[in-house]
PDB file of C-alpha atoms in Angstrom:
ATOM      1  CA  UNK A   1      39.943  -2.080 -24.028  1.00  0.00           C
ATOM      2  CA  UNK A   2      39.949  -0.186 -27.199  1.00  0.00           C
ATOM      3  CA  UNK A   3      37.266  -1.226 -30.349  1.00  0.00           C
ATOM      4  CA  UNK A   4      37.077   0.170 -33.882  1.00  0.00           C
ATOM      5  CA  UNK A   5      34.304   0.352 -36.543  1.00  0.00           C
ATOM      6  CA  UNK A   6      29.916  -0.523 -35.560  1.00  0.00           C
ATOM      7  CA  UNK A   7      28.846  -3.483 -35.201  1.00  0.00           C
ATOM      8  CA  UNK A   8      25.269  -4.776 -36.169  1.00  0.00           C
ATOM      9  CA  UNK A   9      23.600  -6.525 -34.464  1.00  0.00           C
ATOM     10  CA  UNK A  10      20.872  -8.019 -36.077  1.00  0.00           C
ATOM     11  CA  UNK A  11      22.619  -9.128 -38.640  1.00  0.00           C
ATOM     12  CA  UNK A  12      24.918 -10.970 -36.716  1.00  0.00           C
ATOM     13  CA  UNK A  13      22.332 -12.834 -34.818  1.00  0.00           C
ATOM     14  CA  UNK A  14      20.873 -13.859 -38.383  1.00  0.00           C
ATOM     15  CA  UNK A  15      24.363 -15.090 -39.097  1.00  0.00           C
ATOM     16  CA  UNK A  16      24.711 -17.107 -35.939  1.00  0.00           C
ATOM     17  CA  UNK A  17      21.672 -18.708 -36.298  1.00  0.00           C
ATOM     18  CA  UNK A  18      22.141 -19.717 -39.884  1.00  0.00           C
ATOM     19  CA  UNK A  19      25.739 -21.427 -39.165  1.00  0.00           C
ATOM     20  CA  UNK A  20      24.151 -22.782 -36.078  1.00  0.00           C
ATOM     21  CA  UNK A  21      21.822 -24.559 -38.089  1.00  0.00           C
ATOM     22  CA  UNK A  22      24.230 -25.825 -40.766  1.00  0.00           C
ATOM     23  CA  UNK A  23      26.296 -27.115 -38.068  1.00  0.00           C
ATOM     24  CA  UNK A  24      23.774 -29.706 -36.686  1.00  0.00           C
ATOM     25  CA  UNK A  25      23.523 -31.777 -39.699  1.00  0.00           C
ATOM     26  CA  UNK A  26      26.978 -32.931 -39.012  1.00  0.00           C
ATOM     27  CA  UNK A  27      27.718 -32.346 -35.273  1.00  0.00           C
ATOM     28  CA  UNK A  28      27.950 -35.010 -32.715  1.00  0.00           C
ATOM     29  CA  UNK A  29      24.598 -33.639 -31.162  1.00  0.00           C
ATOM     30  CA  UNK A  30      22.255 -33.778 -33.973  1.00  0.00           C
ATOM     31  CA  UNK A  31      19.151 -34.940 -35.015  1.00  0.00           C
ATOM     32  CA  UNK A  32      19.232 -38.857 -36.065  1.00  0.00           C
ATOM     33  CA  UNK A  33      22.092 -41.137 -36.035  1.00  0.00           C
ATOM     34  CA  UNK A  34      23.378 -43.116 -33.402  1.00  0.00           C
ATOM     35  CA  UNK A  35      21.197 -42.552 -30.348  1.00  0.00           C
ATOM     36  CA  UNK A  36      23.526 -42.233 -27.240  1.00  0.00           C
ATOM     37  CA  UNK A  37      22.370 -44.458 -23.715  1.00  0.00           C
ATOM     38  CA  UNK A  38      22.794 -41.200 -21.610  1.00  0.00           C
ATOM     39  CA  UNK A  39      25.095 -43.404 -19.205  1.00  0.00           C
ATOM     40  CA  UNK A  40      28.487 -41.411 -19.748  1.00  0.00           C
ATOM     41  CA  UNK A  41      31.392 -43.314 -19.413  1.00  0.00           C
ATOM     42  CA  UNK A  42      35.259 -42.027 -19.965  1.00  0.00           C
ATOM     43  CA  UNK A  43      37.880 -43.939 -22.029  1.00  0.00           C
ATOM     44  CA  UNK A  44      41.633 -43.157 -22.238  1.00  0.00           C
ATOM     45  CA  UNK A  45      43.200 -42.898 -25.286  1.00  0.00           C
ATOM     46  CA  UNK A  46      46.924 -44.116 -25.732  1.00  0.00           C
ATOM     47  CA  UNK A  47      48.272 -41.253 -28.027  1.00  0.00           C
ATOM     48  CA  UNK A  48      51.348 -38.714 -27.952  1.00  0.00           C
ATOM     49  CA  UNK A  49      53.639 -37.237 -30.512  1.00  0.00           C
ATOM     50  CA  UNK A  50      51.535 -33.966 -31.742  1.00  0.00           C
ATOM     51  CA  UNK A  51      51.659 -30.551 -30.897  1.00  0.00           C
ATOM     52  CA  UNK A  52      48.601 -29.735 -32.898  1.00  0.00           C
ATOM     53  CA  UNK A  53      44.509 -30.181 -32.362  1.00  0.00           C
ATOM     54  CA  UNK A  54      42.180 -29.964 -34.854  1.00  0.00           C
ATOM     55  CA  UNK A  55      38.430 -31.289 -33.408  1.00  0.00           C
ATOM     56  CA  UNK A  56      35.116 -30.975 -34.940  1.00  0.00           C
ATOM     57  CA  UNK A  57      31.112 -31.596 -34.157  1.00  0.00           C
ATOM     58  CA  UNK A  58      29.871 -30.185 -31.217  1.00  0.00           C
ATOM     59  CA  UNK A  59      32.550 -31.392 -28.542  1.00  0.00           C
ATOM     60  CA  UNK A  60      34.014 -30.033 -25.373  1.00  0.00           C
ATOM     61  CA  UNK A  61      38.060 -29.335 -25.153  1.00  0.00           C
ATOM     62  CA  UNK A  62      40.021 -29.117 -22.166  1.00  0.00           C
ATOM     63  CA  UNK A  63      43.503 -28.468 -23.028  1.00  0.00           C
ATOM     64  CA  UNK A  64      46.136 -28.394 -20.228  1.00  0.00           C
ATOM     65  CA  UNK A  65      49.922 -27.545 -21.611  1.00  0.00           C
ATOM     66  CA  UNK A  66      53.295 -27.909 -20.195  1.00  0.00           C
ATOM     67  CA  UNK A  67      52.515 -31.538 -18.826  1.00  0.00           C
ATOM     68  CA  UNK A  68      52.759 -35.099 -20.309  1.00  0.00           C
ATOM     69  CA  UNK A  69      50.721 -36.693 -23.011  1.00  0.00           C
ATOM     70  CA  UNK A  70      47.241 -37.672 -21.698  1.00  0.00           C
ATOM     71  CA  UNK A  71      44.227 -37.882 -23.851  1.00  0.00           C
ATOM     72  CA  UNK A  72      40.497 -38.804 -22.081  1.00  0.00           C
ATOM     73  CA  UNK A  73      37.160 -38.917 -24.025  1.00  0.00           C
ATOM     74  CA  UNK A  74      33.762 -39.069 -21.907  1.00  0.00           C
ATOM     75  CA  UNK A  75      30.580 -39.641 -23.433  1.00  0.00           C
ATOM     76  CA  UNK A  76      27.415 -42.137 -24.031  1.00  0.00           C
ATOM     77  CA  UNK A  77      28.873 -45.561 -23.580  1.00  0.00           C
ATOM     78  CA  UNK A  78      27.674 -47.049 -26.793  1.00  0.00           C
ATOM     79  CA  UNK A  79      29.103 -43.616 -28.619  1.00  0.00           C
ATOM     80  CA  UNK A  80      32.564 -43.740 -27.509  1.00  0.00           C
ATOM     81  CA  UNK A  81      33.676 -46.337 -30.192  1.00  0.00           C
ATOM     82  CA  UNK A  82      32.668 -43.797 -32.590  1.00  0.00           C
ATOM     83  CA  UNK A  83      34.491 -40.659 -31.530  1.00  0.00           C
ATOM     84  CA  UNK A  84      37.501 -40.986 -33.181  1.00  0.00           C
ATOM     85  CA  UNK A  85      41.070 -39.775 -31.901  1.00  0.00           C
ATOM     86  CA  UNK A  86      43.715 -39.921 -33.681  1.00  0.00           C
ATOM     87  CA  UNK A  87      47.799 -38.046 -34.755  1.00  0.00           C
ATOM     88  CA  UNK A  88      48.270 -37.543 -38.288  1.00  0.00           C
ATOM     89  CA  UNK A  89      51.025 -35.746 -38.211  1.00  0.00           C
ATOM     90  CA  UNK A  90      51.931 -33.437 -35.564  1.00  0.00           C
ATOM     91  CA  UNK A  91      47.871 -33.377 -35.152  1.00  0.00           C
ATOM     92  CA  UNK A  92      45.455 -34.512 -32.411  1.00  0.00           C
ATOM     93  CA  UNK A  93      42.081 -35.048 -34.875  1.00  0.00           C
ATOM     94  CA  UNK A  94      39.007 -35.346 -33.082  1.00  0.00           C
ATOM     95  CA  UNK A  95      36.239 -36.155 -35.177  1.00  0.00           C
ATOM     96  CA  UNK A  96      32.953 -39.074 -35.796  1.00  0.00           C
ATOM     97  CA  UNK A  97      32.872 -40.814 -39.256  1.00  0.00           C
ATOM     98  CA  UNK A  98      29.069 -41.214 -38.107  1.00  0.00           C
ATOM     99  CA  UNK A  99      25.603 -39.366 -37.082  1.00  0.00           C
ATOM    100  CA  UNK A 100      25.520 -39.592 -33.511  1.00  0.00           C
ATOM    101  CA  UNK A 101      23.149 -38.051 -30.968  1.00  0.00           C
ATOM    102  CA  UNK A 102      24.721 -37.439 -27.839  1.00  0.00           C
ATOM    103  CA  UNK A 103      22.001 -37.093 -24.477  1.00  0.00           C
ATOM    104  CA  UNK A 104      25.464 -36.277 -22.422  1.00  0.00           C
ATOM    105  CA  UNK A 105      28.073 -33.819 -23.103  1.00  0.00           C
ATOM    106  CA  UNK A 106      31.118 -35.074 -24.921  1.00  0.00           C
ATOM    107  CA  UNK A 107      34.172 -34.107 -23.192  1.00  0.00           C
ATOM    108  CA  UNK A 108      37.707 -34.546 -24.043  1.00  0.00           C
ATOM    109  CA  UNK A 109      40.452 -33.815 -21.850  1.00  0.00           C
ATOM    110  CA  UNK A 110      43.806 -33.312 -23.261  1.00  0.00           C
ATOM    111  CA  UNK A 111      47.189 -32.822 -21.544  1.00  0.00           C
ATOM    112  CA  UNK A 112      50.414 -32.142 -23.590  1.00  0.00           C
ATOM    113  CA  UNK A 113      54.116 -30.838 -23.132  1.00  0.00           C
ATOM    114  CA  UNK A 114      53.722 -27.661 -25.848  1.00  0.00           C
ATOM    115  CA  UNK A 115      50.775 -26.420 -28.403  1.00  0.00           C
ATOM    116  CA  UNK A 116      51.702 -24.888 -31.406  1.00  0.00           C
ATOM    117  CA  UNK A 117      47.969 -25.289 -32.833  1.00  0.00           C
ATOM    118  CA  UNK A 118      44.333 -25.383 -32.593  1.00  0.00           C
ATOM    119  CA  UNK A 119      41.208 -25.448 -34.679  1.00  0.00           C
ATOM    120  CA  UNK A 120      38.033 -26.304 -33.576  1.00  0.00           C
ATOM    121  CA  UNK A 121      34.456 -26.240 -36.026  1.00  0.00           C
ATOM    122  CA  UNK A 122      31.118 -27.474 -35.871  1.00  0.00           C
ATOM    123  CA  UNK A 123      29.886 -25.525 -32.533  1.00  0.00           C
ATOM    124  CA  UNK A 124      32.494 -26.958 -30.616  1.00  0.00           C
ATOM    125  CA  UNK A 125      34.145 -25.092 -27.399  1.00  0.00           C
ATOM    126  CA  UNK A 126      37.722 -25.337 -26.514  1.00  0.00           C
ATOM    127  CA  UNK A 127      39.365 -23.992 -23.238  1.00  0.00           C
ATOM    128  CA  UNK A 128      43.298 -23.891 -23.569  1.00  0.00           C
ATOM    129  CA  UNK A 129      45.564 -23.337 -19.987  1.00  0.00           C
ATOM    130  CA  UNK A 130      49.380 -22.563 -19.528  1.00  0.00           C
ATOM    131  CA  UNK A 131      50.455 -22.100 -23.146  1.00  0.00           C
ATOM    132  CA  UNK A 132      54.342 -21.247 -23.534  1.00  0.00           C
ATOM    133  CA  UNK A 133      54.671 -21.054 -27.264  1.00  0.00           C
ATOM    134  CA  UNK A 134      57.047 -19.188 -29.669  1.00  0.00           C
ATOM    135  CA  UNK A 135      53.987 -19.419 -32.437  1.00  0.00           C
ATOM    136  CA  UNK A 136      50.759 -20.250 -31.925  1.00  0.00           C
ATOM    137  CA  UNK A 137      47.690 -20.520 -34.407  1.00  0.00           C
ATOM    138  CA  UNK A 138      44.194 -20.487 -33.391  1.00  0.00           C
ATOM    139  CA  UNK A 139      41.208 -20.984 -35.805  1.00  0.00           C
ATOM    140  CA  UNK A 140      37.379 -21.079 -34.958  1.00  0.00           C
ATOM    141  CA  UNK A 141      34.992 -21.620 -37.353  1.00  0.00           C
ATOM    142  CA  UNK A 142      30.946 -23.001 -37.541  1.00  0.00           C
ATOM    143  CA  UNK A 143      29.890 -20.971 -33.971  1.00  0.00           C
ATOM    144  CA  UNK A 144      32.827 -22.524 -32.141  1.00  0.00           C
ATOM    145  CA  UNK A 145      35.063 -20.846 -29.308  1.00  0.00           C
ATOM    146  CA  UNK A 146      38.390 -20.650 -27.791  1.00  0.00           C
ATOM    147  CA  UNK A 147      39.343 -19.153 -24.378  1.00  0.00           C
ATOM    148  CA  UNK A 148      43.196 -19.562 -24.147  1.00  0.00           C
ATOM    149  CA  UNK A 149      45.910 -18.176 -21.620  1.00  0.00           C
ATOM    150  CA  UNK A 150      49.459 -17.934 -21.614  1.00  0.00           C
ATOM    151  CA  UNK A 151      52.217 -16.591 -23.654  1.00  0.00           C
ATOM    152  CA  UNK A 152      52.965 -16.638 -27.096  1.00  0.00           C
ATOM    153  CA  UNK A 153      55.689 -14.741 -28.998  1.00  0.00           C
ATOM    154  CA  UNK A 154      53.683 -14.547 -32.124  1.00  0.00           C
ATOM    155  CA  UNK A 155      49.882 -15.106 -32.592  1.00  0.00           C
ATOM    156  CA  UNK A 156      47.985 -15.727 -35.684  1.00  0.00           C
ATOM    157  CA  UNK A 157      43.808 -16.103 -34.737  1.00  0.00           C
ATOM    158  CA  UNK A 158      41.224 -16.474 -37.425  1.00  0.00           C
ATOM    159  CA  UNK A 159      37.320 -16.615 -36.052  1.00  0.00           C
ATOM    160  CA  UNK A 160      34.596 -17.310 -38.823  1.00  0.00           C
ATOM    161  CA  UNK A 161      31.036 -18.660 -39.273  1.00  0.00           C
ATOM    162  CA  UNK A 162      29.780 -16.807 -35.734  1.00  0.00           C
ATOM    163  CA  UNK A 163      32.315 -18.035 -33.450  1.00  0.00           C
ATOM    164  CA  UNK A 164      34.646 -16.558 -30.952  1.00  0.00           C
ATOM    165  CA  UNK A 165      38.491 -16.174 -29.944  1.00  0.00           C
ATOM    166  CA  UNK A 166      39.367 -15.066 -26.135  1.00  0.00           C
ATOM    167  CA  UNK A 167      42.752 -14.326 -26.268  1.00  0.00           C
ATOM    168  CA  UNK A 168      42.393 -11.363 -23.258  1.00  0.00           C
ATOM    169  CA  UNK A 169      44.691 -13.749 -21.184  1.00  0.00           C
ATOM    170  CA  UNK A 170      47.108 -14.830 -23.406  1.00  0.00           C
ATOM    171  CA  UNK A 171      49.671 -12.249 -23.766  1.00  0.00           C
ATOM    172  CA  UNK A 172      52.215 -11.851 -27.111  1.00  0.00           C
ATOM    173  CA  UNK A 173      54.693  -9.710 -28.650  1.00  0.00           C
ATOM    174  CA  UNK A 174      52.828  -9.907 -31.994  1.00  0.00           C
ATOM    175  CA  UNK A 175      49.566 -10.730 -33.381  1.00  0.00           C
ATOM    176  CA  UNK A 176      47.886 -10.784 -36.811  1.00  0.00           C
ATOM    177  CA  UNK A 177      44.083 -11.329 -35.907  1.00  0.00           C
ATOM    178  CA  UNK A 178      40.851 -12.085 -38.605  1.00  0.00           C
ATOM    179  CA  UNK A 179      37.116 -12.207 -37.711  1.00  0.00           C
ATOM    180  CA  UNK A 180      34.253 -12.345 -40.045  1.00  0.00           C
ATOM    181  CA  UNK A 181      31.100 -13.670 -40.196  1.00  0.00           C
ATOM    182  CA  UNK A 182      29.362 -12.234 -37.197  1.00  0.00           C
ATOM    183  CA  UNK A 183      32.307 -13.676 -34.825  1.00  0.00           C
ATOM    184  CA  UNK A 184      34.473 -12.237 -32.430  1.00  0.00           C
ATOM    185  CA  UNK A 185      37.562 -11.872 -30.552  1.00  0.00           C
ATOM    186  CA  UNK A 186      39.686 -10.261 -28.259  1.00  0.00           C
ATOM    187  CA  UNK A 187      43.434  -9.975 -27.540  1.00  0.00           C
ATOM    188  CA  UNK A 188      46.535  -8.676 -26.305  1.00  0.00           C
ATOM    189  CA  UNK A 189      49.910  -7.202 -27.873  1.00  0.00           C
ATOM    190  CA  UNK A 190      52.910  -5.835 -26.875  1.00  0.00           C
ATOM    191  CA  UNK A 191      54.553  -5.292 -30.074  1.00  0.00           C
ATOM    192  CA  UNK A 192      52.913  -5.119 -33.524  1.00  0.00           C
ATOM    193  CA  UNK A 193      48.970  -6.104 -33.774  1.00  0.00           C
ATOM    194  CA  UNK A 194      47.605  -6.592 -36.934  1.00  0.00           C
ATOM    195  CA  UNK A 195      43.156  -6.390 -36.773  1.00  0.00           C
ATOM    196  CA  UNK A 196      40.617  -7.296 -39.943  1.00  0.00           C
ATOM    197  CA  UNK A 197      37.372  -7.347 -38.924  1.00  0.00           C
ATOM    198  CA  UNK A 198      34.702  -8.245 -41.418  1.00  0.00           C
ATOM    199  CA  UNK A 199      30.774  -9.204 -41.915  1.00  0.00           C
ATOM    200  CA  UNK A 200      30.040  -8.107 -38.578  1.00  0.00           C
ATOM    201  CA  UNK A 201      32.221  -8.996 -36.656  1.00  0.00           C
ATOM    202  CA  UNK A 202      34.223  -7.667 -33.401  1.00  0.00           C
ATOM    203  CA  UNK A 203      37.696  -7.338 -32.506  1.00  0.00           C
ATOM    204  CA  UNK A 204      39.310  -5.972 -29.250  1.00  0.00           C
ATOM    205  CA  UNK A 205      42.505  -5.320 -27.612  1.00  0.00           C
ATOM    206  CA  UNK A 206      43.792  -5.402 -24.109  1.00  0.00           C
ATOM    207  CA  UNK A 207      47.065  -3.380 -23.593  1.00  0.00           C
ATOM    208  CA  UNK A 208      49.015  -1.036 -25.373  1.00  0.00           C
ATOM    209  CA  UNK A 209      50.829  -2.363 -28.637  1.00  0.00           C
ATOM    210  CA  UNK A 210      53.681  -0.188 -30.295  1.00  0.00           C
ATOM    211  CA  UNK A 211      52.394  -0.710 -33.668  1.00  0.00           C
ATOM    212  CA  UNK A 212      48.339  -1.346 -34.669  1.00  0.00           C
ATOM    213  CA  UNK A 213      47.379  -1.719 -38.299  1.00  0.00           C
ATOM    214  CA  UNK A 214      43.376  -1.616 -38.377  1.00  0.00           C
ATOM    215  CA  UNK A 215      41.024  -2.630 -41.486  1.00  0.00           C
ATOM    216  CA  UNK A 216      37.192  -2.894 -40.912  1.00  0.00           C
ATOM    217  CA  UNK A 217      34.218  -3.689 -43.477  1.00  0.00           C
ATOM    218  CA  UNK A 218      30.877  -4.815 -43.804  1.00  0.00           C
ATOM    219  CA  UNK A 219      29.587  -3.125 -40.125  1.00  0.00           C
ATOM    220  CA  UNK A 220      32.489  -4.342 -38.159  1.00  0.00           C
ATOM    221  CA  UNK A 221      34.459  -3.397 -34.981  1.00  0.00           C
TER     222      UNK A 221
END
C-alpha cells in the first residue's frame, strides 16, 4: 500500500471533533426532539426505480446490489413515521424533516439490481456489497463512512468534513479520488488513478495503476 505527503495528526482530531459536533444538531441521534421508546421495530418500505442513495443524520446503511428492490427501516417505534424514504429521481433519499433522538440504532437495509451512486452526511455509516458498475460515485461528508466492494470501471470518491472512503475491495480501471478535511480513503486502480489530498487528510492505494497523478496540501498524505 503506497501513501504520499505527512499527515497531522492533531489537527485532524480537532477537525473531527468540530464536524462531529456540528453534525448533532441535525442528526437523527441528537440532543432534543422526538424522544424514541427504545422498543425497535422494522417497517418495509414499498419503493423501487433508483439506482442512486443519498441518506443523511446519523443512520446505518446496508446496501446489497445485484438483487431485487427491497427497502427495510428499523428503529424506535414511535420514530419510524418520521424517517423518511423516498425516489426523487433515480434517488433513494433517506432523511427526518424532524429532531429526533434515537435510544436504538437506526438501520436501513437496502437491496437493489445496480448502484450507480451514493452519498451519505451527518455521521452516518454505509456498507455497500457486490457492486458491478460501469461508473460509480461515492461522496462522504460530516464524519460519515463508506466501506464498498466490487467492481467498477470508473470511480469518482470525494471524502470531506472528517469522514472516510474504503474502497481497498472494490477494484476499477480508473479512479479520480478527493479527501480533505481531516478524512480519508483508500483504493484500488488498474489503469489511471487520479489522488488530491487536502487539510489533512489521507489517501492510499492498493495495487499497481499504469498511470498516478498525485497533488497534496495542507499536511496531507
Amino acid at each position: 500500500m503506497k501513501k504520499f505527503g505527512l499527515l497531522i495528526f492533531i489537527f485532524a482530531l480537532s477537525i473531527g471533533l468540530a464536524f462531529s459536533t456540528s453534525c448533532g444538531l441535525s442528526s437523527f441521534k441528537n440532543f432534543g426532539g422526538i424522544q424514541g421508546s427504545g422498543t425497535s421495530k422494522t417497517e418495509t418500505r414499498n419503493l423501487d426505480d433508483f439506482t442512486k442513495i443519498d441518506a443523511s443524520g446519523a443512520v446505518n446503511v446496508e446496501v446489497a446490489v445485484g438483487n431485487g428492490f427491497a427497502v427495510e427501516v428499523q428503529a424506535d417505534d414511535n420514530l419510524l413515521a418520521n424517517i423518511k424514504t423516498e425516489v426523487s429521481g433515480d434517488t433513494l433519499k433517506i432523511y427526518s424533516e424532524d429532531r429526533i433522538s434515537s435510544k436504538t440504532r437506526i438501520n436501513v437495509k437496502i437491496s437493489m439490481p445496480a448502484i450507480e451512486g451514493l452519498e451519505i452526511s451527518g455521521a452516518s455509516n454505509a456498507n455497500v456489497a457486490g457492486v458491478k458498475a460501469d461508473s460509480l460515485e461515492l461522496t462522504a461528508s460530516g464524519a460519515s463512512k463508506i466501506k464498498i466492494d466490487g467492481q467498477a470501471k470508473n470511480l469518482e470518491a470525494n471524502a470531506s468534513g472528517a469522514s472516510s472512503i474504503d474502497a481497498e475491495k472494490l477494484t476499477t480501471e480508473d479512479a479520480n479520488v478527493e479527501a480533505s478535511g481531516a478524512s480519508n480513503a483508500t483504493v484500488s486502480a488498474i489503469n489511471d488513478l487520479d489522488l488530491n489530498a487536502s487539510g489533512a487528510s489521507k489517501i492510499s492505494y492498493v495495487g499497481e495503476p499504469k498511470n498516478i497523478k498525485q497533488d497534496s496540501s495542507g499536511a496531507s498524505t
